[in-house]
Coordinates of C-alpha atoms in Angstrom, one line a residue:
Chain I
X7 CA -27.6 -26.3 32.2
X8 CA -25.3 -27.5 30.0
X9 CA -26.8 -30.8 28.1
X10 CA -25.2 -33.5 25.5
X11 CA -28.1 -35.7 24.1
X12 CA -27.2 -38.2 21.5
X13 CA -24.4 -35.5 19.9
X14 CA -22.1 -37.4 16.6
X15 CA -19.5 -35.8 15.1
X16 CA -18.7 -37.5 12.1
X17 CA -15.9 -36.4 9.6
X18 CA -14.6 -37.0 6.2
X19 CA -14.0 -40.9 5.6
X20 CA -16.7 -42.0 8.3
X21 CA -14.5 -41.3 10.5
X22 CA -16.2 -40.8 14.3
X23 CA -15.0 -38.0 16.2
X24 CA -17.7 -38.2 19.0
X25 CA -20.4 -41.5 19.0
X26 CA -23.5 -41.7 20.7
X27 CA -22.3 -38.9 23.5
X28 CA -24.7 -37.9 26.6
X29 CA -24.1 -36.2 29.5
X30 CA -25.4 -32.8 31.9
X31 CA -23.5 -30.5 33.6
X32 CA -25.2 -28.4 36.3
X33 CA -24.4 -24.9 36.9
X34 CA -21.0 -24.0 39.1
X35 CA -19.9 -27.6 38.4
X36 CA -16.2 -28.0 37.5
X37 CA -15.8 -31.4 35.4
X38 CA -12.9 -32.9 34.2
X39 CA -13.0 -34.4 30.3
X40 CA -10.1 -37.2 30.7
X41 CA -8.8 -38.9 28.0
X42 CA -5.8 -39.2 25.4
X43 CA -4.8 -36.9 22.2
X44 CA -7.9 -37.7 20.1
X45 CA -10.1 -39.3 22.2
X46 CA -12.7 -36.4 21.2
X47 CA -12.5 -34.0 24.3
X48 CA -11.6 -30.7 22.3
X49 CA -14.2 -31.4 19.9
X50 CA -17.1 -32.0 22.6
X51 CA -15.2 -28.2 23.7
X52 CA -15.7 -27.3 19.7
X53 CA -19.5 -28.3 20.1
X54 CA -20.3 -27.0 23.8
X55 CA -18.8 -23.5 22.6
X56 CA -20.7 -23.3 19.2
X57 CA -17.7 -23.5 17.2
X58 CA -18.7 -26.2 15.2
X59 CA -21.9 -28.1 14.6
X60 CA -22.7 -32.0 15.7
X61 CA -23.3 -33.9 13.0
X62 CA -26.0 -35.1 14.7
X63 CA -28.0 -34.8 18.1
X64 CA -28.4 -32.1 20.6
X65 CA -26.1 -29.4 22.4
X66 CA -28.6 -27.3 24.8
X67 CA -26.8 -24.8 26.9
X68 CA -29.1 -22.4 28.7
X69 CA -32.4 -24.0 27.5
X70 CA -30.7 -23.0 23.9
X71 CA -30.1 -25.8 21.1
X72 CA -26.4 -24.2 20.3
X73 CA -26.1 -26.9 17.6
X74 CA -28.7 -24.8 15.4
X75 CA -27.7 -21.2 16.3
X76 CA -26.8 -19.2 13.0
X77 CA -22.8 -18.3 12.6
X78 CA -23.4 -15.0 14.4
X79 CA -26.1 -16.2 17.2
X80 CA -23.2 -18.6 18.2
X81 CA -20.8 -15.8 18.5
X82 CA -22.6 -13.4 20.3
X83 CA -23.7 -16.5 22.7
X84 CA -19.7 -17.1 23.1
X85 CA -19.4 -13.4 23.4
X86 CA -22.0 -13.5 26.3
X87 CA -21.7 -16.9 28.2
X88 CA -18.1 -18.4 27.6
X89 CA -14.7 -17.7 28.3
X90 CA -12.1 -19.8 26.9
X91 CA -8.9 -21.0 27.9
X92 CA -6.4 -22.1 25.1
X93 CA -4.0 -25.3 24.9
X94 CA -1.2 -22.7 23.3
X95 CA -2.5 -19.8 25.0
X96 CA -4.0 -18.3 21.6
X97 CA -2.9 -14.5 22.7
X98 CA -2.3 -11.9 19.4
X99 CA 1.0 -11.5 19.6
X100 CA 1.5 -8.2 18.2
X101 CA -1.3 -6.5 20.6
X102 CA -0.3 -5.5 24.2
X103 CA -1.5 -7.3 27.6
X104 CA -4.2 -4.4 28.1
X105 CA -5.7 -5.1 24.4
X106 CA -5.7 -8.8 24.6
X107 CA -7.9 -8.8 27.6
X108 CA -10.2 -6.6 26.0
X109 CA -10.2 -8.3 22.7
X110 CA -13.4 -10.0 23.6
X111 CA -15.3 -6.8 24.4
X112 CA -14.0 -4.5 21.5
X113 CA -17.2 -5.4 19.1
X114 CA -19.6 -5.4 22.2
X115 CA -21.3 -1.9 22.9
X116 CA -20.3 -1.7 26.6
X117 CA -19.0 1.8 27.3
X118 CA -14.9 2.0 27.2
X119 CA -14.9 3.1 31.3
X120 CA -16.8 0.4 32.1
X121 CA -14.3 -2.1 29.6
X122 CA -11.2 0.0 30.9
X123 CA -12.8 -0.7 34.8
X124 CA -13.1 -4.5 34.4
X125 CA -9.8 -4.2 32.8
X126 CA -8.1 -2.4 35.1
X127 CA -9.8 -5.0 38.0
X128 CA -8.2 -7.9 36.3
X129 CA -5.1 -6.9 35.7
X130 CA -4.3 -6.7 39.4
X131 CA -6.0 -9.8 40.6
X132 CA -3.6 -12.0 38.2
X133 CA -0.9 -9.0 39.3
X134 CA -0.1 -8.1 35.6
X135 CA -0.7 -4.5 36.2
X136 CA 3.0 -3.5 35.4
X137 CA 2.7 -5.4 32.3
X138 CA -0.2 -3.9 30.9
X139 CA 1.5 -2.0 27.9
X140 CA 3.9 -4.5 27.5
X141 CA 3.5 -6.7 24.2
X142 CA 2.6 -10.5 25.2
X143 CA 5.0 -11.7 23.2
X144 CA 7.7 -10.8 25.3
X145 CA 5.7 -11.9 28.4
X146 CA 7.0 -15.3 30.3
X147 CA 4.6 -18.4 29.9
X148 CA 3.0 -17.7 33.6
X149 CA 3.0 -14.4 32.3
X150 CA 0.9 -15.4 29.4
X151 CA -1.0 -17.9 31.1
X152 CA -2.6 -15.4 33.4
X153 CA -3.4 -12.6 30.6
X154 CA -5.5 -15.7 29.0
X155 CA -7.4 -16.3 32.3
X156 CA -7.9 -12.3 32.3
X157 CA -9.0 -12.5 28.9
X158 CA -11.7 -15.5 29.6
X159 CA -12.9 -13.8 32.2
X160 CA -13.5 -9.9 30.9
X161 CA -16.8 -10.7 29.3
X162 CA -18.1 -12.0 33.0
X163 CA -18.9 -15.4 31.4
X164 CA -21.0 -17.9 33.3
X165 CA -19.1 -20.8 31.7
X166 CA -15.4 -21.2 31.1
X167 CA -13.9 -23.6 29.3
X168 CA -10.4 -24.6 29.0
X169 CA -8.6 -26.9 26.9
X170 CA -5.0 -29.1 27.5
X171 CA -4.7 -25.6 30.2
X172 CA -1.3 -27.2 31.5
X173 CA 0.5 -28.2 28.2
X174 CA 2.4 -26.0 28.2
X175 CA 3.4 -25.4 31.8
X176 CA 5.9 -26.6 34.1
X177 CA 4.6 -28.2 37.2
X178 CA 4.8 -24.9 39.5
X179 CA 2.5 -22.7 37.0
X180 CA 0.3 -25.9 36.8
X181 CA -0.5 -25.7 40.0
X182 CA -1.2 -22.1 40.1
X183 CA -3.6 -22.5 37.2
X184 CA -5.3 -25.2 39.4
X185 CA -5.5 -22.6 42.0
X186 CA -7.1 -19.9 39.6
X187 CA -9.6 -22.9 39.0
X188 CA -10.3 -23.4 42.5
X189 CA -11.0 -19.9 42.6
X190 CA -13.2 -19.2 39.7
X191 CA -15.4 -22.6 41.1
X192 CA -15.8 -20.6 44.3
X193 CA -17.4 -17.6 42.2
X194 CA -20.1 -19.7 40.9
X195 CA -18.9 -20.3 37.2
X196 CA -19.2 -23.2 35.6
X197 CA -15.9 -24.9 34.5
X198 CA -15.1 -27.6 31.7
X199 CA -11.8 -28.9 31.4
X200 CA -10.2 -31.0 28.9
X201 CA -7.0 -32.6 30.2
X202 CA -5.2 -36.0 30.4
X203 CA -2.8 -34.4 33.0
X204 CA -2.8 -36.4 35.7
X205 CA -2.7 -33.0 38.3
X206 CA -6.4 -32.7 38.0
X207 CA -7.5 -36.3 38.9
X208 CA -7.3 -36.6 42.4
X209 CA -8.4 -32.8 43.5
X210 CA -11.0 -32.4 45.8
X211 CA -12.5 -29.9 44.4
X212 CA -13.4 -31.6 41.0
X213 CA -17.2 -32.4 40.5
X214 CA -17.1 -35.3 37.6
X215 CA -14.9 -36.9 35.5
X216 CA -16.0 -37.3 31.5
X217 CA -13.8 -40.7 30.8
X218 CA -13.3 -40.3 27.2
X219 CA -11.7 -43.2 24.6
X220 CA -12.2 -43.0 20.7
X221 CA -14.6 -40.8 21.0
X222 CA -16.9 -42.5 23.3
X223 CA -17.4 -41.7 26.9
X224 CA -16.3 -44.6 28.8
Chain O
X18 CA 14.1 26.5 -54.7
X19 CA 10.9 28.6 -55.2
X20 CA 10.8 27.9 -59.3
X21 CA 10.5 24.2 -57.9
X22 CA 7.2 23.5 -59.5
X23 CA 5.2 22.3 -55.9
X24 CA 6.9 25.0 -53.4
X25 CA 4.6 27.1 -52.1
X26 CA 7.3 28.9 -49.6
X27 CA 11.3 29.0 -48.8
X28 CA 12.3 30.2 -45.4
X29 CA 15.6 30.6 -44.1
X30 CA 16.3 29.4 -40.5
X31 CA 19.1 30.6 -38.4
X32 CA 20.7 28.5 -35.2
X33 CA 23.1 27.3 -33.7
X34 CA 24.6 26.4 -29.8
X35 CA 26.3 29.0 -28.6
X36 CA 29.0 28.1 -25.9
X37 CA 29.1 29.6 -22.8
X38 CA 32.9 28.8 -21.1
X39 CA 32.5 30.8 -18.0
X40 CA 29.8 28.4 -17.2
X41 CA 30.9 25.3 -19.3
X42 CA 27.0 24.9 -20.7
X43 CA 25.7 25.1 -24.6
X44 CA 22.6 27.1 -25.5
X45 CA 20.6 27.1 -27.8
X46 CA 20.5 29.9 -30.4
X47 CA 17.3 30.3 -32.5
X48 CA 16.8 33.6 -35.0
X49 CA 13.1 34.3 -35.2
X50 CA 11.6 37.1 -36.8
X51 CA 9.6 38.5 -33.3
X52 CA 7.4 40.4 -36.1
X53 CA 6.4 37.6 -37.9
X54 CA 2.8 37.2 -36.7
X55 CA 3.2 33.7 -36.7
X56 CA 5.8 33.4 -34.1
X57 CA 4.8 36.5 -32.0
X58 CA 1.7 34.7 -31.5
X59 CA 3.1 31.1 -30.3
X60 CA 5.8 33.5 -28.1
X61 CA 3.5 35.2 -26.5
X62 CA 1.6 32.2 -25.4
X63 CA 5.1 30.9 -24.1
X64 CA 5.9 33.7 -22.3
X65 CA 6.0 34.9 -18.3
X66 CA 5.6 38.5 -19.1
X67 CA 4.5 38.8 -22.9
X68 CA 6.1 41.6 -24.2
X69 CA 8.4 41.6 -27.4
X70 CA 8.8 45.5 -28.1
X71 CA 12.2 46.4 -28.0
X72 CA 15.1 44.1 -29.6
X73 CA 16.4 41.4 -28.0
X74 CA 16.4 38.2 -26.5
X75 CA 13.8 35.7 -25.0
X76 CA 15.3 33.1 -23.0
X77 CA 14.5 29.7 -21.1
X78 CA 14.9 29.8 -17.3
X79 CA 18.0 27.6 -17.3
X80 CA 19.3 30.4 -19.5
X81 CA 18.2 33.2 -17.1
X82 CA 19.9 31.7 -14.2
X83 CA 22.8 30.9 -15.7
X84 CA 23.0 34.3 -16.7
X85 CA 22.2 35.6 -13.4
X86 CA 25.0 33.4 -11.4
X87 CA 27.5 35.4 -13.9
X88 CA 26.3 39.0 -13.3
X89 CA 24.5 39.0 -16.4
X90 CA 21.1 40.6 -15.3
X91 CA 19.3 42.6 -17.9
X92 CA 21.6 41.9 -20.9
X93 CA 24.1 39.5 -22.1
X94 CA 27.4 39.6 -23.7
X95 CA 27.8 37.3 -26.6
X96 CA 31.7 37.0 -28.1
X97 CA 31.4 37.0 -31.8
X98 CA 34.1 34.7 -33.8
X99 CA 36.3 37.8 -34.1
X100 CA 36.7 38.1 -30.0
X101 CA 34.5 41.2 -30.1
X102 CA 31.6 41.4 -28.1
X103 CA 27.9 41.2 -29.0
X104 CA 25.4 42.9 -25.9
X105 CA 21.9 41.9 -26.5
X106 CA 19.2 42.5 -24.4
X107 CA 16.9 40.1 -22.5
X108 CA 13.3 41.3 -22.9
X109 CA 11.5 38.0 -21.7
X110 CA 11.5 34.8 -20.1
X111 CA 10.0 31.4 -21.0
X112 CA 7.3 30.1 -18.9
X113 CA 8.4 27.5 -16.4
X114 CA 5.5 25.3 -17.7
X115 CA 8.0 24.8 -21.0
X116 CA 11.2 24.2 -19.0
X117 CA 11.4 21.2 -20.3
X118 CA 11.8 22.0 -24.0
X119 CA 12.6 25.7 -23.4
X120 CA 15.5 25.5 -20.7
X121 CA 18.5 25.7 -23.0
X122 CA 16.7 28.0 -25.4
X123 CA 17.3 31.6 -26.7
X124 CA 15.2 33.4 -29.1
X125 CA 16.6 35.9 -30.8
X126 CA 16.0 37.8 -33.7
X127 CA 17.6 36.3 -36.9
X128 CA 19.7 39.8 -38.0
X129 CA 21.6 39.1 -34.3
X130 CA 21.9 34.7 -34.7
X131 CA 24.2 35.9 -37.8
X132 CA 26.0 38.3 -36.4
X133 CA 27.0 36.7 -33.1
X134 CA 27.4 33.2 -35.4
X135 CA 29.4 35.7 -38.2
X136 CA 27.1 34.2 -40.7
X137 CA 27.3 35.3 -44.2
X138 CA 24.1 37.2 -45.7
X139 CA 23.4 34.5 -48.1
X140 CA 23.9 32.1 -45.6
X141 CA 21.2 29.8 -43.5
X142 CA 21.6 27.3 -40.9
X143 CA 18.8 25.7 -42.9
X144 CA 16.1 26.2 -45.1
X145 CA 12.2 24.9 -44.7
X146 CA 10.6 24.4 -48.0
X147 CA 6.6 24.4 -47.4
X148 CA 5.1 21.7 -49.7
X149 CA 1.0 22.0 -49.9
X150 CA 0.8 18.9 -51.7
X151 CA 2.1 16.0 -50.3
X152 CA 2.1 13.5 -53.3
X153 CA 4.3 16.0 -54.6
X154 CA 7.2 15.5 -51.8
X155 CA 9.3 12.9 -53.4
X156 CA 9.6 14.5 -56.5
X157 CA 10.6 17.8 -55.2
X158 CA 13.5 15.9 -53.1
X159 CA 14.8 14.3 -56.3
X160 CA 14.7 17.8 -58.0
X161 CA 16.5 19.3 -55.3
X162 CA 19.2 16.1 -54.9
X163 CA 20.1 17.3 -58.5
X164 CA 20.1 20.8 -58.1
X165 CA 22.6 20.4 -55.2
X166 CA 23.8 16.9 -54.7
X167 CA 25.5 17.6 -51.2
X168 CA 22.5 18.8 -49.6
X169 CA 20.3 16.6 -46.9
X170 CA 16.5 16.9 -47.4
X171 CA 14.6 15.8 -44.2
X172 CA 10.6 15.8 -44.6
X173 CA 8.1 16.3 -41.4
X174 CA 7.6 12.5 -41.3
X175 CA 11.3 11.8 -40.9
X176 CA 11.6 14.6 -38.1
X177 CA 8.5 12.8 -36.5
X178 CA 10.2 9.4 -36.8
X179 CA 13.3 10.8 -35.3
X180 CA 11.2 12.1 -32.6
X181 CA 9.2 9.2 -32.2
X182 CA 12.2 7.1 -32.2
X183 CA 13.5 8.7 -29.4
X184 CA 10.4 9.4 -27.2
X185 CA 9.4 5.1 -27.8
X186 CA 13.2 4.7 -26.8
X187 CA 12.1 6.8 -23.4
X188 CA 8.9 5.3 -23.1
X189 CA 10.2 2.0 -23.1
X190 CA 12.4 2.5 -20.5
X191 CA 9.7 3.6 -18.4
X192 CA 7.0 1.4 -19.7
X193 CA 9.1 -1.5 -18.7
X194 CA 9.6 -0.4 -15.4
X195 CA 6.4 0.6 -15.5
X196 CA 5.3 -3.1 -16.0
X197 CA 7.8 -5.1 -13.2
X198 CA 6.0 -2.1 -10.5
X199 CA 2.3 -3.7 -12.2
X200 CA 3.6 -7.4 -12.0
X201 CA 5.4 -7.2 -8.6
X202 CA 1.6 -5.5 -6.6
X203 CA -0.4 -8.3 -8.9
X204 CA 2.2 -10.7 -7.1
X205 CA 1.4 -9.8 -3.7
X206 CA -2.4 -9.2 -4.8
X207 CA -2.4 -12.7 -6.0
X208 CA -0.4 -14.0 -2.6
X209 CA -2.9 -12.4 -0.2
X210 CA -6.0 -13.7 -2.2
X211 CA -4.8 -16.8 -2.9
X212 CA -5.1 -17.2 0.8
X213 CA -4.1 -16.0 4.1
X214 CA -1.2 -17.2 6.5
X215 CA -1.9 -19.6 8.6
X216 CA -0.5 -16.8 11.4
X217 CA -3.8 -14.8 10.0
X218 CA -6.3 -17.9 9.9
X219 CA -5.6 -18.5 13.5
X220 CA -6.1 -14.6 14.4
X221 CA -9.1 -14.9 12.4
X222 CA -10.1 -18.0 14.4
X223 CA -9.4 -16.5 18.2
X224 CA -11.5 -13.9 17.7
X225 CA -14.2 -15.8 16.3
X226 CA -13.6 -18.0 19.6
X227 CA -13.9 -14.9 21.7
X228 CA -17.1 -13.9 20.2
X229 CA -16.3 -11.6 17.2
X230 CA -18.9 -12.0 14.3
X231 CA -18.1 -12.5 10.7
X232 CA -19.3 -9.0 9.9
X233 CA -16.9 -7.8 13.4
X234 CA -13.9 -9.4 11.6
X235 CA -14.6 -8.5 8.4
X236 CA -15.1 -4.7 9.5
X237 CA -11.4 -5.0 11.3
X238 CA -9.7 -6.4 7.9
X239 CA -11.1 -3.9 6.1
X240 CA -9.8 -1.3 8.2
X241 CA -6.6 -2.5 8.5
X242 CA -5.9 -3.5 5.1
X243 CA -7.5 0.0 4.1
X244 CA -5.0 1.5 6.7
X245 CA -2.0 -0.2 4.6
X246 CA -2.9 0.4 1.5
X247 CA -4.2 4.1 1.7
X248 CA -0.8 4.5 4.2
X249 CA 1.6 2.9 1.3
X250 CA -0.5 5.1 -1.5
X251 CA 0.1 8.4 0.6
X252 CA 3.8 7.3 0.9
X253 CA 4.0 6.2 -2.4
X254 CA 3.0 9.9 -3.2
X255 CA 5.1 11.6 -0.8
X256 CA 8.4 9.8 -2.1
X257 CA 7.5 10.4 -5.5
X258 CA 7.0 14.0 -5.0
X259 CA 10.0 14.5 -2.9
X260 CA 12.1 12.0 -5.8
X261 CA 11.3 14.3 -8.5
X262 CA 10.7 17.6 -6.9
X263 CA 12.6 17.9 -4.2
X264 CA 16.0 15.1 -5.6
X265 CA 15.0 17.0 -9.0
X266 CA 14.6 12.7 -10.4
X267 CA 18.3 11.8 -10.6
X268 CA 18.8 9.2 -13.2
X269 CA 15.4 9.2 -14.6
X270 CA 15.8 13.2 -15.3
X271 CA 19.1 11.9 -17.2
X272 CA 17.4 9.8 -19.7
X273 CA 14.4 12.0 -19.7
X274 CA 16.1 14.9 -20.7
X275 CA 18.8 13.2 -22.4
X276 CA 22.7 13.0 -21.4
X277 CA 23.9 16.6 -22.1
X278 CA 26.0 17.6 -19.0
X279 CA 26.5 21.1 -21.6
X280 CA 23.1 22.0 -21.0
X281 CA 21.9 24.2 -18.3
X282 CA 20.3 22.2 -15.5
X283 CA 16.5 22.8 -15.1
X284 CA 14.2 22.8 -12.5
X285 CA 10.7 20.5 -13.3
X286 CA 7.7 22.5 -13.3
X287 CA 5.2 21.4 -10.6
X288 CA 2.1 19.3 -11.5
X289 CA -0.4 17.1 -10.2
X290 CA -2.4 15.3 -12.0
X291 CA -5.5 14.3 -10.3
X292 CA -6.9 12.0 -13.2
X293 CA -3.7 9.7 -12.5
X294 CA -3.8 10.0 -9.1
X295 CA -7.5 8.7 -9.2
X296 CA -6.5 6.2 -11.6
X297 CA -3.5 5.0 -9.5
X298 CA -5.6 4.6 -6.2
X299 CA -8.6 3.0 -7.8
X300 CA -5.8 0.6 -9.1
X301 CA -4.3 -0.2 -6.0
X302 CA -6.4 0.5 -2.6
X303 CA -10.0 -1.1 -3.6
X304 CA -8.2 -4.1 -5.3
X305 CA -5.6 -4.6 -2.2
X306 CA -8.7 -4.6 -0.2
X307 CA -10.8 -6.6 -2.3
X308 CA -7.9 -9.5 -1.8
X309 CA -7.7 -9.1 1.8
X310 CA -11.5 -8.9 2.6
X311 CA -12.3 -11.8 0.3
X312 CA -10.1 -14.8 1.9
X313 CA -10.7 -13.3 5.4
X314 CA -14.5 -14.0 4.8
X315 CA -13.5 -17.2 3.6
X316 CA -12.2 -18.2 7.0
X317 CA -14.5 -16.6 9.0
X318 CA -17.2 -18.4 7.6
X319 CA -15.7 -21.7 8.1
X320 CA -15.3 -24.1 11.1
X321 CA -12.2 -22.2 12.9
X322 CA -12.1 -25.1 15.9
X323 CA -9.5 -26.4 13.9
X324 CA -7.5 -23.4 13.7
X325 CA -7.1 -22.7 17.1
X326 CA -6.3 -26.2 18.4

């Protein structure tokens, strides 16, 4: 599903990114990318989402070479498949709970009842449904943290990915992200991680671990 | 005058300002003869109901109210130097569009300016001298310098200098403020092109994480910035109208209209002009646009992984 074939990410100076990286990830698998600040794990997320290009190899998601998609194929392939979860959150602060979840639907076509329905259904599984006209900036970082998972998940994706997820939390809403995890594997979707905090490494629930140094998978 | 070789005509003027106590303002007294084809034509052109037949008085609207606030409605009581009193007739009123210059202003015939001013008959306020030949203008001056040494000769250029003096003095004023309004938007225009904050690249960059294309982006600056700019030019408008229609332009309407508190206060005629207009949205909306659509396609088009890390 989800393939890595020789990728190199090279940038200015010669300086190696990602070197020589190959791996697979099959569909509903949850893996772990482990490693240090700058061992390369948000740029393999960079690659895998079609945010930036490889400056060599192969990234083949869905039986399609993402690494060659046009500016706009790429978005409308993150539009349809992905759902991201941001180290600092990455919420508009000047928009309201309601219109950051549906930020990721607003160019889409979809009808507004059916956008307003899977709204409306996601605001009261991560119980923000009090808070839905309420500005995220005056939300509280669990707060925040769940309209993010809402938000990754309004377009239905089939793969989420999520990068430093606990940075920014305190032990108690780490461990209810892990649960939202736990719950989204259940579902079937297809989960990437990038983390070096140590919560994740001995869960049961955790297909593979990407060891990652320097930009080289260990 | 007229045996000045070079004078083609010699005409008397009568004026003067006439004070008004009860309301503490000056007007301004001008003899015409109303049956002078000449200035029955320009009158009638300046009046609201053109009609001059009967004697009497044509006045600006500042006049006309002030009149009205003191009973005066169809007529007017002048008091003559003597203490006696003068009743003239108002037979029409200025049009509003001239309130500017016609405000203060009452026409009169020029029999009445000298007897409310107790003017002798030989007597003029001044006297215009119409020279056809204008290589012959200095040369008439001198003649008339010697024929009476304590007299002021002031040609049509000088007046127009005078004038000009004045209006460059008032046009300054609001050319330079003119200019720091200019300088200050080509500031801002310059910040926002120059590039965006890095509050707006990383906006720019989660949506294009989320799945927003370049052209989705660029559609939701444009509407944004166009809501901004079109919402400050409508204001801009708004206040403008309401500064000088509605506050009747306080300290601009001063040096405008000059200092006189002795003058009657005027109302500014209404007008819009929609060449301006045009030329002040063109000047503003599409360029504010121009330098918020620009740098936003900039970072769109880039590599926004970085942004959002």
């Amino acid at each position: 599903m989800i393939t890595f074939k020789n990728v190199n990410k090279i940038f200015a100076n010669d300086f190696y990114a990602l070197k020589d990286i190959n791996f697979h990830i099959k569909q509903g698998e949850l893996v772990l990318l482990k490693g240090a600040s700058g061992s390369g794990k948000s740029t393999i997320l960079s690659l895998l989402a079609g945010l930036s290009k490889p400056s060599s190899g192969e990234v083949v998601v869905f039986n399609k070479h993402i690494s060659k998609l046009p500016d706009d194929f790429a978005s409308l392939f993150r539009r349809e498949h992905i759902g991201f979860i941001f180290q600092k959150f990455n919420l508009i602060e000047n928009l309201s709970v309601k219109e950051n979840i549906i930020t990721p639907l607003i160019p889409s076509n979809l009808e507004e009842s059916i956008i307003d329905q899977r709204c409306e259904a996601l605001l009261k599984r991560f119980d923000i449904e009090e808070k839905r006209d309420v500005l995220v900036k005056k939300l509280s970082g669990g707060e925040q943290q769940r309209v993010v998972i809402a938000r990754a998940l309004i377009n239905e994706p089939r793969i989420i990915i999520a990068d430093e997820p606990t940075a920014n939390l305190d032990e108690k809403l780490s461990q209810d992200f892990i649960l939202y995890l736990k719950a989204l594997k259940e579902e079937g979707k297809t989960i990437i991680v990038a983390t070096h905090d140590n919560l994740f490494f001995d869960l049961d629930f955790i297909d593979k671990i990407i060891q990652m140094k320097k930009g080289v998978i260990l | 005058m007229l045996d000045i070789n070079g004078v083609q005509s010699v005409i008397p003027r009568y004026w003067g300002y006439y004070y008004f106590a009860n309301a503490g303002v000056n007007f301004s007294v001008v003899g015409v003869d109303i049956y002078d084809k000449a200035y029955s034509k320009t009158l009638d052109n300046l009046l609201q109901t053109p009609k001059l037949d009967k004697e009497g008085m044509v006045v600006g609207k500042g006049v006309r109210e002030i009149f009205n606030q003191n009973y005066y409605n169809e007529y007017f009581n002048f008091v003559k130097s003597d203490g006696s009193l003068k009743r003239v007739d108002v037979i029409g009123v200025f049009d509003t569009n001239t309130n500017l210059e016609s405000n203060d202003m009452i026409f009169m015939p020029k029999e009445l300016v000298k007897e409310i001013f107790d003017m002798q008959t030989n007597y003029a306020t001044d006297i215009v001298l119409e020279v056809p030949n204008k290589n012959e203008i200095p040369s008439i001056i001198s003649k008339i310098k010697q024929i009476y040494p304590d007299s002021r000769v002031i040609t049509q250029d000088d007046i127009r200098v005078s004038y000009q003096n004045i209006f460059d003095y008032k046009s300054g004023l609001f050319l330079s403020l003119f200019v720091i309004a200019i300088f200050t938007f080509f500031i801002i225009i310059y910040d926002r092109a120059s590039g965006l904050s890095s509050h707006e690249k990383r906006e720019i960059g989660i949506l294009k994480a989320l799945g927003w294309r370049i052209d989705d982006i660029l559609a939701w600056k444009f509407y944004e910035a166009f809501i901004i700019s079109f919402s400050a030019f409508l204001i801009a408008l708004i206040t403008s109208l309401f500064y000088v229609y509605i506050l009747q332009a306080p300290l601009l309407r001063d040096i405008f209209s000059g200092y006189s508190i002795l003058k009657p206060s005027f109302e500014l005629p209404f007008t819009l002009d929609f060449g301006m207009l045009s030329i002040i949205f063109f000047l503003s909306v599409p360029i504010y646009l121009a330098a918020i659509i620009i740098p936003s396609w900039k970072i769109a088009s880039s590599d926004v992984d970085e942004v959002i890390r």
